[in-house]
Short mmCIF file of C-alpha atoms in Angstrom, two decimals:
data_model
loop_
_atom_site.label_atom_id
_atom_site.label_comp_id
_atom_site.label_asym_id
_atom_site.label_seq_id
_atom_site.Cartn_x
_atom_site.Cartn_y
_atom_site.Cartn_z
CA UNK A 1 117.39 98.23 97.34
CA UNK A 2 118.95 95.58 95.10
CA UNK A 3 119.35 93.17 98.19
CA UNK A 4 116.05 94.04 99.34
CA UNK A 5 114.68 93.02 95.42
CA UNK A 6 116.54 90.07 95.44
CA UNK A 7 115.29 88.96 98.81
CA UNK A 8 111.84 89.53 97.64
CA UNK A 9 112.36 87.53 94.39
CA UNK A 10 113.68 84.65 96.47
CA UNK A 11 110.30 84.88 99.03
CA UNK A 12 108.53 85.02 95.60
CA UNK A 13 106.46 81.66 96.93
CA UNK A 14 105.20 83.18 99.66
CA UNK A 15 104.08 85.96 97.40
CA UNK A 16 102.34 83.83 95.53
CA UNK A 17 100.58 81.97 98.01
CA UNK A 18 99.23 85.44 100.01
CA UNK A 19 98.24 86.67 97.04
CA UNK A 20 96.04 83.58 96.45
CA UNK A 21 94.97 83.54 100.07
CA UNK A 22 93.72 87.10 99.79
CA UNK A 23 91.66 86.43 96.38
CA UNK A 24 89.94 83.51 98.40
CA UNK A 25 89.20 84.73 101.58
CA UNK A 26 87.99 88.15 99.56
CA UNK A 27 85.34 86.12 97.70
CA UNK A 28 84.74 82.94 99.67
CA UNK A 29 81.57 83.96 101.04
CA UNK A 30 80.26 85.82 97.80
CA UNK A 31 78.04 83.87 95.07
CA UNK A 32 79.36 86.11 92.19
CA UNK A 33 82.86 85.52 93.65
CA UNK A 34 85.46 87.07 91.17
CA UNK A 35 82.39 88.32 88.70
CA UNK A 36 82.08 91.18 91.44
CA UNK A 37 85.62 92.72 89.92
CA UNK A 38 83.84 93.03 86.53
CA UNK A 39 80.39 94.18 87.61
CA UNK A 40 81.83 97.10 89.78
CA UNK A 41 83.34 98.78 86.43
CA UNK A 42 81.34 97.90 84.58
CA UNK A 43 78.58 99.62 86.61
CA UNK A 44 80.05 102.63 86.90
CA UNK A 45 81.19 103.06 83.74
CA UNK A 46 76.92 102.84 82.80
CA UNK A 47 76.22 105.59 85.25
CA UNK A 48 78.89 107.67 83.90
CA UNK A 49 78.08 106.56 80.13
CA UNK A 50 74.35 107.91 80.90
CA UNK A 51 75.90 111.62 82.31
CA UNK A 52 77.96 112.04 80.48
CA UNK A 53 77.23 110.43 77.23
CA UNK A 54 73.61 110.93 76.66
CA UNK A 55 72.49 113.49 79.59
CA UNK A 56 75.54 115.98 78.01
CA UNK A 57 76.41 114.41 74.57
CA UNK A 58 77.23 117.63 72.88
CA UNK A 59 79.34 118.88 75.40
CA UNK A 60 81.52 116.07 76.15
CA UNK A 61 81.67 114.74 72.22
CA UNK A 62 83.06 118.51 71.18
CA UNK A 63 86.53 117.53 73.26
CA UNK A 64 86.59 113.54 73.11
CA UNK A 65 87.44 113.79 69.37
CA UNK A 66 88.28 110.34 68.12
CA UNK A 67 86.54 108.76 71.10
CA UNK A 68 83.41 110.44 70.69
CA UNK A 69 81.71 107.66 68.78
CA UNK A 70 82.85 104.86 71.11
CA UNK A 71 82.90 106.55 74.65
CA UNK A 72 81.58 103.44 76.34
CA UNK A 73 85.12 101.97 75.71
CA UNK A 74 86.94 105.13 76.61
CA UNK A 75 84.98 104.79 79.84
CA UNK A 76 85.30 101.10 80.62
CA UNK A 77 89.13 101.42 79.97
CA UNK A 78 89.43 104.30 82.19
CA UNK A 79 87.27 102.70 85.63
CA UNK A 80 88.85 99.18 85.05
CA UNK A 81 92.48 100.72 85.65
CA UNK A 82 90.91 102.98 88.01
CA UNK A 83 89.77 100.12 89.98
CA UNK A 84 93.12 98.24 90.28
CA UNK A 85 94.23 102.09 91.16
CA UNK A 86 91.67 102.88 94.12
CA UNK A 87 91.71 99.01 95.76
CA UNK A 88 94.81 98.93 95.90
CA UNK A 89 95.77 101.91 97.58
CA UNK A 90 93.02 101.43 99.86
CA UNK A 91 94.04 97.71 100.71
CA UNK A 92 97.78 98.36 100.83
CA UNK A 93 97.66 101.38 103.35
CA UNK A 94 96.11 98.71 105.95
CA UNK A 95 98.33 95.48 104.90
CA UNK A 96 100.62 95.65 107.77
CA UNK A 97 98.04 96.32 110.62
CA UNK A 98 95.55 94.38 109.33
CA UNK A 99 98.10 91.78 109.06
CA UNK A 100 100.18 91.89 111.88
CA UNK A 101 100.70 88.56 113.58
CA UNK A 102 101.57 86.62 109.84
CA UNK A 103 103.91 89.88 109.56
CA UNK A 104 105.80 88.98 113.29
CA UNK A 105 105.86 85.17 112.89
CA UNK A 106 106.54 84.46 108.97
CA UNK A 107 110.33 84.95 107.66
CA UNK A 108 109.42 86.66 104.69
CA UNK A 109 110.67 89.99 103.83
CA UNK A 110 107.93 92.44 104.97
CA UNK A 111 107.52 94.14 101.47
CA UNK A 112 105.78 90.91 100.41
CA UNK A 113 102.40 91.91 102.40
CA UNK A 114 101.93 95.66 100.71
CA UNK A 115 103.16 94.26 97.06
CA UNK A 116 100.98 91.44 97.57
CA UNK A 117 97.99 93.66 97.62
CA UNK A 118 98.94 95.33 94.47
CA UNK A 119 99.50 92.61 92.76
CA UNK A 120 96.09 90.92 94.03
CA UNK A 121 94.46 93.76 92.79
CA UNK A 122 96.37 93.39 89.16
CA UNK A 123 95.09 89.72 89.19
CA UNK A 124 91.35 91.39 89.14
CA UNK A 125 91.97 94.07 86.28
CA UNK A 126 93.71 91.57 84.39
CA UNK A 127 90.32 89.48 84.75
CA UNK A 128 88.41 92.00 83.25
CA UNK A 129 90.82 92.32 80.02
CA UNK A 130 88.87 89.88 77.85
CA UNK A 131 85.68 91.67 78.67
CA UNK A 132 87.83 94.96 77.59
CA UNK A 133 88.88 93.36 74.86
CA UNK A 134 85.24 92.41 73.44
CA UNK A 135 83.90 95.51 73.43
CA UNK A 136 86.83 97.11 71.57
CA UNK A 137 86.33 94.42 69.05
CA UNK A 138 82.98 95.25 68.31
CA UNK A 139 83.92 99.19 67.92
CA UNK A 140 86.64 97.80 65.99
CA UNK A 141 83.92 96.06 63.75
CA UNK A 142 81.81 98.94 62.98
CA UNK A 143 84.86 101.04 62.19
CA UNK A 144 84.66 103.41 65.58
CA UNK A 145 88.23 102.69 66.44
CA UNK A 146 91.31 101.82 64.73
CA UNK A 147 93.72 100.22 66.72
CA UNK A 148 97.05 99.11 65.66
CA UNK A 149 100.76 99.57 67.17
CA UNK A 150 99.01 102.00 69.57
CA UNK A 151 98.24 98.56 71.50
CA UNK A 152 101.46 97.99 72.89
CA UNK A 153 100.58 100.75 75.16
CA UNK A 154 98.71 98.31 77.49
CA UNK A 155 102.40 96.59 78.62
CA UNK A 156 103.75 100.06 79.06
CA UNK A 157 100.97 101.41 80.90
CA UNK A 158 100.32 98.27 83.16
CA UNK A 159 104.67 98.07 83.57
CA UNK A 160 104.32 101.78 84.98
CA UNK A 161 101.59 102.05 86.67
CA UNK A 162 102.61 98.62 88.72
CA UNK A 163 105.90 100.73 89.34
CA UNK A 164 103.98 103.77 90.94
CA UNK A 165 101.40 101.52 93.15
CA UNK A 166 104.24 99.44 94.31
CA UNK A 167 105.74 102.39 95.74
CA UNK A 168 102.93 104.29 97.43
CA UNK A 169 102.15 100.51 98.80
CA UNK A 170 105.59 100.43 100.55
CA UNK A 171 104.81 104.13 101.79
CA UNK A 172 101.34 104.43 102.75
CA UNK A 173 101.65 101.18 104.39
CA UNK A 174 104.30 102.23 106.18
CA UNK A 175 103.02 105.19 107.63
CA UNK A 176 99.56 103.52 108.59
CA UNK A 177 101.37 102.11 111.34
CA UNK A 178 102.64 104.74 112.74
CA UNK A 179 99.83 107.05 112.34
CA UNK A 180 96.19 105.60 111.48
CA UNK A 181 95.45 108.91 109.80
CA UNK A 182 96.71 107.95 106.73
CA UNK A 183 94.30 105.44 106.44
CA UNK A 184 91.51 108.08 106.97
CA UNK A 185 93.36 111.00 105.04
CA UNK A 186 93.67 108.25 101.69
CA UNK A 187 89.88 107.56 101.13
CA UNK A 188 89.48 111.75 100.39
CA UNK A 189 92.50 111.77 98.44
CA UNK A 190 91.18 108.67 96.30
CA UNK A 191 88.60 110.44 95.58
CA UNK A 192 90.02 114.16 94.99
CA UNK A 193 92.66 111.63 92.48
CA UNK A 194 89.68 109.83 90.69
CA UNK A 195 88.43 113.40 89.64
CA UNK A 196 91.61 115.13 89.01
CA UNK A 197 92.83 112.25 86.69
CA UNK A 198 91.85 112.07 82.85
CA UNK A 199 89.65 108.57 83.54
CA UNK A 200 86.12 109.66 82.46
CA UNK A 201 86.96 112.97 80.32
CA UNK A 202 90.37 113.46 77.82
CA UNK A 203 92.96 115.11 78.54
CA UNK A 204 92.51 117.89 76.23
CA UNK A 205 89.66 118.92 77.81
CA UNK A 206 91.85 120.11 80.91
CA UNK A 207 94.31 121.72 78.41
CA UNK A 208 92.10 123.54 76.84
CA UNK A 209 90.27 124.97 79.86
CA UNK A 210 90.81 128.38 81.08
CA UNK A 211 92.53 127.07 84.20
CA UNK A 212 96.12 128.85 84.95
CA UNK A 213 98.88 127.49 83.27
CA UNK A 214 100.95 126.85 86.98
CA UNK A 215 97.45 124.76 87.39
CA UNK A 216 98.17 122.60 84.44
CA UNK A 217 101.87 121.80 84.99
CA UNK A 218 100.75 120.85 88.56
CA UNK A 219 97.59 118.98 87.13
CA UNK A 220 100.04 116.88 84.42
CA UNK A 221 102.88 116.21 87.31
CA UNK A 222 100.53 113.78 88.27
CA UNK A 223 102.36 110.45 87.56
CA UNK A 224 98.73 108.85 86.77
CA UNK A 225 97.72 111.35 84.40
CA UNK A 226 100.50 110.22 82.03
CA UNK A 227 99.55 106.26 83.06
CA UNK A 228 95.37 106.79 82.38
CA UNK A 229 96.69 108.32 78.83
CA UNK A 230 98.73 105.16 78.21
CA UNK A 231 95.62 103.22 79.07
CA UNK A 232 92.99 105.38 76.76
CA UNK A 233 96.00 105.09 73.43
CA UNK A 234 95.55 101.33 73.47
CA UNK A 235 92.47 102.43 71.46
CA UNK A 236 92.88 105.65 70.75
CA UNK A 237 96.41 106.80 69.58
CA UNK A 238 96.20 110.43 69.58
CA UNK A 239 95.11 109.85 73.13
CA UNK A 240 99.55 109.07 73.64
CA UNK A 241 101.28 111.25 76.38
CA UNK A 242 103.97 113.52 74.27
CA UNK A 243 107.52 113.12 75.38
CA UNK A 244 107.33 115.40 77.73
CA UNK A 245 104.45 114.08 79.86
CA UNK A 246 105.36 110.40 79.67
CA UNK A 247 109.19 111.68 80.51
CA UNK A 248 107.41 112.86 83.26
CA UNK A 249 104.95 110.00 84.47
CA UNK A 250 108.09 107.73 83.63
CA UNK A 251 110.65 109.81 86.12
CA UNK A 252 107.81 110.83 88.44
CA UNK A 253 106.93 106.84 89.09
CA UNK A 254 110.33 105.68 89.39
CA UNK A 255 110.92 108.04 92.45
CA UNK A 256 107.96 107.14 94.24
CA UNK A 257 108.51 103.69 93.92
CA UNK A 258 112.42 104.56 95.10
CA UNK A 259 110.91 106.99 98.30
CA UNK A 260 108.55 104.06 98.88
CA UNK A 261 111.33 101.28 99.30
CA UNK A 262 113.73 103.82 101.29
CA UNK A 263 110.83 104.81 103.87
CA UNK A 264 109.79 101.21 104.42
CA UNK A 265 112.83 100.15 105.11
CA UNK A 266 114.04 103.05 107.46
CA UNK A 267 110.55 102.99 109.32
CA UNK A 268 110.50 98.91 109.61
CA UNK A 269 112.23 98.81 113.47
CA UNK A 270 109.69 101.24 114.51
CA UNK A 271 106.82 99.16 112.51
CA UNK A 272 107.77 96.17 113.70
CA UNK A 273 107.76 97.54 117.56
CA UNK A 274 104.28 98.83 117.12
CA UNK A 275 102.49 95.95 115.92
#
């Protein structure tokens, strides 16, 4: 794995230049062009502002504590990681057969294409920081949040969650080769994921719950659970994972990223044959 990373950092121009490619040929045909990453979160985070926040105020501002007087921004934080969550998963599983003959003619190691789509995706969410940025500002004016050392969560949060991507990239990518299910089998786990992960509701209100409590160690094993609460205590500090949870997210991430690698490079032959 450490020649394989050093390989990669090498190739780290061709990287580059896919990643750029993608962005362009994404949006070259769109009049918004890159304002289409901000207007999908932001979008969604109105819709669920107006169930959620108006439709069943008193039921959703009993658990959100803290956040209750500046949900919008609990919201927006939530979809735009989301976002660079759900596109890439969905772009990486098909970045080998959807790019097969650059794959079989350039001499790049083959972990570029599948990283490349992660990190494509991370150029979009880190386009919509400023916008993040202005509306905790405001919230921050009129006294609804108090940030403070609670915002170096937003390195540690992006650092780990770039970890866990990167390795479900390598695997799911993989795999598509092999067996186009995957493919088909991700878009219903993307959404079972964007549901069973703290984005739109706190954590505490799944703790709380009458659920079993083999439910909630299951629910909180969840590497992304532990990233989406690293994301929400940028603003919101009691929002942190304890130790245990971001032990857990921390550990959990690590070993996908380490199954990722291993599978990639044990399946490439056989990926490499089939395309």
């Amino acid at each position: 794995m450490t020649a394989g990373v050093a390989a990669l950092w090498s190739h780290r121009n061709s990287l580059r230049i896919l990643v750029r490619r993608d962005l362009a040929v994404k949006y070259q045909q769109s009049v918004l062009g890159y304002f289409w990453s901000l207007i999908e979160p932001l979008g969604m985070g109105a819709i669920y502002w107006f169930v959620f926040g108006v439709l069943y105020s008193r039921d959703t501002g009993r658990h959100l504590g803290e956040a209750a007087g500046s949900y919008p921004l609990f919201l927006i934080t939530g979809i735009f990681a989301w976002m660079w969550t759900s596109s890439a998963l969905s772009e990486a599983t098909n970045a080998l057969t959807g790019q097969s003959r650059l794959i079989t003619t350039m001499n790049v190691p083959r972990q570029v294409f599948p990283i490349g789509r992660v990190t494509g995706r991370f150029a979009e969410y880190a386009a919509g920081l400023p916008i993040l940025i202005a509306i905790a500002v405001i919230y921050a004016v009129h006294g609804r949040i108090h940030p403070g050392w609670s915002l170096l969560s937003l390195p540690l949060a992006v650092t780990v969650q770039a970890v866990l991507l990167t390795g479900l990239a390598l695997l799911l990518s993989a795999w598509n080769v092999l067996m186009r299910d995957v493919e088909r089998l991700m878009r219903l786990i993307i959404r079972v994921l964007f549901y069973a992960t703290p984005i739109i509701y706190p954590l505490s209100l799944v703790r709380e719950s009458g659920l079993p409590g083999w439910l909630k160690v299951v629910y909180e094993l969840n590497p992304l659970v532990g990233i989406f609460q690293l994301h929400h205590a940028i603003w919101y500090p009691d929002e942190f994972p304890d130790a245990r949870l971001l032990a857990t997210t921390i550990v959990g991430s690590l070993l996908v990223l380490a199954a990722g690698w291993w599978s990639f490079r044990r399946l490439e032959p056989a990926v490499l044959k089939e395309l």
